[in-house]
Amino acid sequence: MTTSTAGPLETMPEDWERALAIVAHPDDMEYGAAAAVSHWADQGKEIAYLLVTRGEAGIDGMAPAEATRVREEEQRASCAVVGVRAVEFLDHRDGVIEEGVALRRDLVGAIRRHRPELLITLNHHDTWGPGPGSPWNTPDHRAVGRTTLDAAGCAGNRWIFPEQLTEEGLEPWGGVRWVAVAGSPRATHAVGVSDDPYAKAVASLAEHRAYIEGLGVEKEPREYAREFIEQMLRGAGEQLGTELAVGFELYPQGW
């Protein structure tokens, strides 16, 4: 994941109490965004995670059924490190998530259930970087990120997926004030973090040991995590004017 942006970053708003992170796979939040989550959890904010898949296709040398078990365990352990207690998994298929009504319905239901002010998701753009030759993003990330943006507005409309109100006892939720996209090549904002959230972010990524080892990384998982997280956070910190920061592309409410 390589991200950059042309100009300085603004400070992320922090006048909120509840956030919901919606990403495609176990480990998606741990590649940088978990440092911001740890920072916010230390402030007493409530952050829940929704994983659209169980990551069953993420380890080449491990059968999907076993990978499902391992990656769920790793994700829960990772969440515990940064103070996230609510972790949910959907059953969309890893690697072939379909962007469409079915996915949007599931995400709208989660938003209505958790009633967040801030949504967090992962880069929905085609590439990880801003210019030619940038690494190509995956279909799963693009589908979930775009659908999260769509679901943020739909959740407040009682005539979109009305069966959730009548059959599931949910209520419309128009209280999403922002969607923050982590890992975006078009970052606009950042949250500065101290050494403690940085250390917890490293530890949370290192919890994905089986996944990291499955990538063929020669370094020990904690060392791999430290190098990656430090690079990400120092780059955003330079643009925010602080030592360490997590960058986001922030979309304010417009629906």
Short mmCIF file of C-alpha atoms in Angstrom, two decimals:
data_model
loop_
_atom_site.label_atom_id
_atom_site.label_comp_id
_atom_site.label_asym_id
_atom_site.label_seq_id
_atom_site.Cartn_x
_atom_site.Cartn_y
_atom_site.Cartn_z
CA MET A 1 0.00 0.00 0.00
CA THR A 2 1.61 3.26 -1.07
CA THR A 3 -0.29 6.48 -0.63
CA SER A 4 0.54 10.13 -1.11
CA THR A 5 -1.11 13.44 -1.81
CA ALA A 6 0.11 16.68 -3.28
CA GLY A 7 -0.52 19.16 -0.48
CA PRO A 8 -0.70 19.52 3.30
CA LEU A 9 -3.39 17.65 5.20
CA GLU A 10 -6.09 19.13 7.40
CA THR A 11 -6.82 17.82 10.88
CA MET A 12 -9.49 15.14 11.11
CA PRO A 13 -12.64 16.12 13.02
CA GLU A 14 -12.94 14.43 16.41
CA ASP A 15 -16.27 15.77 17.67
CA TRP A 16 -18.00 12.41 17.40
CA GLU A 17 -18.59 9.41 19.65
CA ARG A 18 -19.33 6.37 17.45
CA ALA A 19 -17.59 5.01 14.34
CA LEU A 20 -18.04 1.93 12.19
CA ALA A 21 -15.19 0.59 10.05
CA ILE A 22 -16.35 -1.34 6.97
CA VAL A 23 -13.65 -3.15 5.03
CA ALA A 24 -13.36 -6.20 2.81
CA HIS A 25 -10.87 -8.42 4.64
CA PRO A 26 -9.21 -9.22 7.93
CA ASP A 27 -5.99 -7.10 8.01
CA ASP A 28 -7.38 -4.19 5.90
CA MET A 29 -7.65 -1.84 8.89
CA GLU A 30 -4.28 -2.88 10.25
CA TYR A 31 -2.28 -1.42 7.36
CA GLY A 32 -2.21 2.02 8.98
CA ALA A 33 -5.76 2.94 10.03
CA ALA A 34 -5.55 0.96 13.28
CA ALA A 35 -3.24 3.63 14.73
CA ALA A 36 -6.07 6.17 14.40
CA VAL A 37 -8.52 3.66 15.88
CA SER A 38 -6.25 3.16 18.90
CA HIS A 39 -5.93 6.93 19.31
CA TRP A 40 -9.71 7.35 19.25
CA ALA A 41 -10.35 4.37 21.53
CA ASP A 42 -8.03 5.97 24.09
CA GLN A 43 -10.33 9.00 23.99
CA GLY A 44 -13.27 6.80 24.93
CA LYS A 45 -14.82 6.72 21.47
CA GLU A 46 -16.72 3.60 20.38
CA ILE A 47 -15.45 1.93 17.21
CA ALA A 48 -16.89 -1.26 15.70
CA TYR A 49 -15.55 -3.31 12.79
CA LEU A 50 -17.53 -4.95 10.00
CA LEU A 51 -15.57 -7.35 7.77
CA VAL A 52 -17.40 -8.11 4.53
CA THR A 53 -15.54 -11.44 4.07
CA ARG A 54 -13.74 -13.82 6.37
CA GLY A 55 -10.53 -13.68 4.34
CA GLU A 56 -10.76 -17.29 3.23
CA ALA A 57 -8.92 -16.72 -0.07
CA GLY A 58 -6.09 -14.72 1.44
CA ILE A 59 -3.47 -17.39 2.16
CA ASP A 60 -2.33 -19.34 -0.88
CA GLY A 61 -1.00 -22.35 1.02
CA MET A 62 -4.00 -22.72 3.31
CA ALA A 63 -7.37 -24.23 2.40
CA PRO A 64 -10.28 -21.75 2.63
CA ALA A 65 -12.00 -23.49 5.56
CA GLU A 66 -8.84 -23.37 7.66
CA ALA A 67 -8.01 -19.85 6.52
CA THR A 68 -11.45 -18.70 7.63
CA ARG A 69 -10.82 -19.95 11.16
CA VAL A 70 -7.28 -18.60 11.35
CA ARG A 71 -8.04 -15.18 9.92
CA GLU A 72 -11.07 -14.63 12.13
CA GLU A 73 -8.94 -15.45 15.17
CA GLU A 74 -6.18 -13.13 14.00
CA GLN A 75 -8.63 -10.30 13.36
CA ARG A 76 -10.22 -10.59 16.80
CA ALA A 77 -6.79 -10.62 18.45
CA SER A 78 -5.77 -7.61 16.36
CA CYS A 79 -8.90 -5.70 17.36
CA ALA A 80 -8.31 -6.39 21.04
CA VAL A 81 -4.89 -4.71 20.81
CA VAL A 82 -6.39 -1.38 19.69
CA GLY A 83 -9.47 -1.42 21.94
CA VAL A 84 -12.13 -2.63 19.48
CA ARG A 85 -14.59 -5.03 21.10
CA ALA A 86 -17.35 -5.27 18.46
CA VAL A 87 -16.19 -7.29 15.43
CA GLU A 88 -18.66 -8.68 12.89
CA PHE A 89 -18.16 -10.74 9.75
CA LEU A 90 -20.43 -11.00 6.73
CA ASP A 91 -20.33 -13.98 4.37
CA HIS A 92 -19.53 -12.40 1.03
CA ARG A 93 -16.93 -14.44 -0.82
CA ASP A 94 -13.34 -13.31 -0.50
CA GLY A 95 -11.86 -12.22 -3.83
CA VAL A 96 -15.17 -12.01 -5.68
CA ILE A 97 -17.21 -9.45 -3.73
CA GLU A 98 -19.95 -8.16 -6.00
CA GLU A 99 -20.66 -4.44 -5.92
CA GLY A 100 -24.44 -4.16 -6.07
CA VAL A 101 -27.73 -4.10 -4.23
CA ALA A 102 -27.09 -7.16 -2.05
CA LEU A 103 -23.87 -5.73 -0.64
CA ARG A 104 -25.41 -2.29 -0.19
CA ARG A 105 -28.34 -3.83 1.70
CA ASP A 106 -25.96 -5.54 4.13
CA LEU A 107 -23.96 -2.37 4.71
CA VAL A 108 -27.07 -0.24 5.18
CA GLY A 109 -28.30 -2.75 7.76
CA ALA A 110 -25.01 -2.52 9.65
CA ILE A 111 -25.10 1.27 9.62
CA ARG A 112 -28.67 1.30 10.91
CA ARG A 113 -27.70 -1.18 13.62
CA HIS A 114 -24.54 0.60 14.83
CA ARG A 115 -25.71 4.20 14.16
CA PRO A 116 -22.22 5.70 13.63
CA GLU A 117 -21.35 9.34 13.09
CA LEU A 118 -18.15 8.37 11.27
CA LEU A 119 -17.72 5.60 8.74
CA ILE A 120 -14.23 4.33 7.97
CA THR A 121 -13.41 2.30 4.87
CA LEU A 122 -10.45 1.48 2.65
CA ASN A 123 -9.28 2.97 -0.63
CA HIS A 124 -11.97 2.63 -3.31
CA HIS A 125 -9.90 4.15 -6.13
CA ASP A 126 -8.36 2.15 -8.96
CA THR A 127 -4.78 2.55 -7.72
CA TRP A 128 -2.86 2.98 -4.45
CA GLY A 129 -0.80 5.93 -5.68
CA PRO A 130 -1.62 9.22 -7.38
CA GLY A 131 0.28 8.90 -10.63
CA PRO A 132 1.10 6.66 -13.60
CA GLY A 133 2.62 3.34 -12.67
CA SER A 134 0.91 3.20 -9.28
CA PRO A 135 0.02 -0.27 -7.99
CA TRP A 136 -3.46 -1.43 -8.99
CA ASN A 137 -6.05 -1.78 -6.22
CA THR A 138 -8.09 -4.99 -5.83
CA PRO A 139 -11.74 -5.46 -6.88
CA ASP A 140 -12.79 -6.27 -3.30
CA HIS A 141 -11.39 -3.01 -1.91
CA ARG A 142 -12.95 -0.98 -4.68
CA ALA A 143 -16.36 -2.64 -4.32
CA VAL A 144 -16.56 -2.29 -0.55
CA GLY A 145 -15.24 1.27 -0.49
CA ARG A 146 -17.64 2.52 -3.14
CA THR A 147 -20.59 0.68 -1.63
CA THR A 148 -19.81 2.12 1.81
CA LEU A 149 -20.09 5.61 0.34
CA ASP A 150 -23.43 4.68 -1.25
CA ALA A 151 -24.75 3.01 1.91
CA ALA A 152 -23.96 6.08 4.04
CA GLY A 153 -26.71 8.02 2.29
CA CYS A 154 -29.16 5.15 1.84
CA ALA A 155 -29.22 4.32 5.56
CA GLY A 156 -31.26 7.41 6.37
CA ASN A 157 -33.96 6.79 3.76
CA ARG A 158 -36.76 4.65 5.19
CA TRP A 159 -37.96 3.74 1.70
CA ILE A 160 -34.67 2.09 0.78
CA PHE A 161 -34.61 -1.47 2.15
CA PRO A 162 -37.81 -0.86 4.18
CA GLU A 163 -37.93 -4.55 5.13
CA GLN A 164 -35.10 -3.85 7.57
CA LEU A 165 -37.52 -1.62 9.49
CA THR A 166 -40.50 -3.97 9.44
CA GLU A 167 -38.76 -7.34 9.70
CA GLU A 168 -35.54 -6.59 11.57
CA GLY A 169 -36.69 -3.79 13.86
CA LEU A 170 -34.11 -1.32 12.57
CA GLU A 171 -34.68 2.41 12.21
CA PRO A 172 -33.36 4.77 9.53
CA TRP A 173 -30.04 6.36 10.43
CA GLY A 174 -29.14 9.63 8.78
CA GLY A 175 -26.52 10.50 11.36
CA VAL A 176 -23.40 9.62 9.36
CA ARG A 177 -21.53 12.91 9.21
CA TRP A 178 -18.39 11.76 7.40
CA VAL A 179 -16.89 8.83 5.52
CA ALA A 180 -13.13 8.55 6.03
CA VAL A 181 -11.22 6.54 3.41
CA ALA A 182 -7.94 5.06 4.64
CA GLY A 183 -5.10 4.29 2.25
CA SER A 184 -6.41 6.74 -0.33
CA PRO A 185 -4.05 8.34 -2.87
CA ARG A 186 -6.18 11.48 -2.51
CA ALA A 187 -5.87 12.03 1.24
CA THR A 188 -7.27 15.34 2.49
CA HIS A 189 -7.11 14.97 6.30
CA ALA A 190 -5.08 13.21 8.97
CA VAL A 191 -5.12 12.47 12.67
CA GLY A 192 -1.89 12.86 14.58
CA VAL A 193 -0.98 9.94 16.82
CA SER A 194 1.49 9.47 19.65
CA ASP A 195 3.96 6.66 20.29
CA ASP A 196 1.42 4.47 22.11
CA PRO A 197 -1.14 4.20 19.26
CA TYR A 198 1.78 3.69 16.89
CA ALA A 199 3.08 0.78 18.97
CA LYS A 200 -0.39 -0.72 19.22
CA ALA A 201 -0.87 -0.41 15.45
CA VAL A 202 2.37 -2.32 14.91
CA ALA A 203 1.25 -5.01 17.34
CA SER A 204 -2.19 -5.23 15.74
CA LEU A 205 -0.74 -5.83 12.26
CA ALA A 206 1.71 -8.36 13.66
CA GLU A 207 -1.25 -10.37 15.00
CA HIS A 208 -1.93 -11.33 11.37
CA ARG A 209 1.03 -13.69 11.54
CA ALA A 210 -0.33 -16.46 9.31
CA TYR A 211 -1.39 -13.94 6.67
CA ILE A 212 1.97 -12.15 6.69
CA GLU A 213 3.89 -15.41 6.54
CA GLY A 214 1.63 -16.51 3.70
CA LEU A 215 2.75 -13.47 1.71
CA GLY A 216 6.25 -14.93 1.66
CA VAL A 217 7.68 -12.07 3.71
CA GLU A 218 11.13 -13.05 4.95
CA LYS A 219 11.08 -10.70 7.93
CA GLU A 220 9.55 -11.61 11.27
CA PRO A 221 5.93 -10.34 11.32
CA ARG A 222 6.52 -7.69 14.00
CA GLU A 223 9.52 -6.27 12.15
CA TYR A 224 7.58 -6.26 8.89
CA ALA A 225 4.69 -4.50 10.65
CA ARG A 226 6.97 -1.94 12.30
CA GLU A 227 8.64 -0.95 9.03
CA PHE A 228 5.38 -0.69 7.12
CA ILE A 229 3.46 1.25 9.79
CA GLU A 230 6.34 3.63 10.45
CA GLN A 231 6.64 4.48 6.76
CA MET A 232 2.90 5.12 6.45
CA LEU A 233 2.60 7.22 9.60
CA ARG A 234 5.72 9.30 9.01
CA GLY A 235 4.62 10.15 5.49
CA ALA A 236 1.24 11.44 6.65
CA GLY A 237 2.87 13.14 9.63
CA GLU A 238 5.07 15.23 7.35
CA GLN A 239 1.99 16.49 5.54
CA LEU A 240 0.10 17.22 8.77
CA GLY A 241 3.08 18.88 10.43
CA THR A 242 3.58 16.29 13.16
CA GLU A 243 5.80 13.26 13.66
CA LEU A 244 3.23 10.51 13.12
CA ALA A 245 -0.24 10.63 11.57
CA VAL A 246 -2.83 8.57 9.72
CA GLY A 247 -4.14 10.04 6.49
CA PHE A 248 -7.71 9.82 5.22
CA GLU A 249 -9.71 11.09 2.29
CA LEU A 250 -12.68 12.64 4.08
CA TYR A 251 -16.14 12.92 2.57
CA PRO A 252 -18.56 15.11 4.55
CA GLN A 253 -22.27 14.40 4.57
CA GLY A 254 -23.83 15.44 1.28
CA TRP A 255 -27.03 13.43 1.06
#
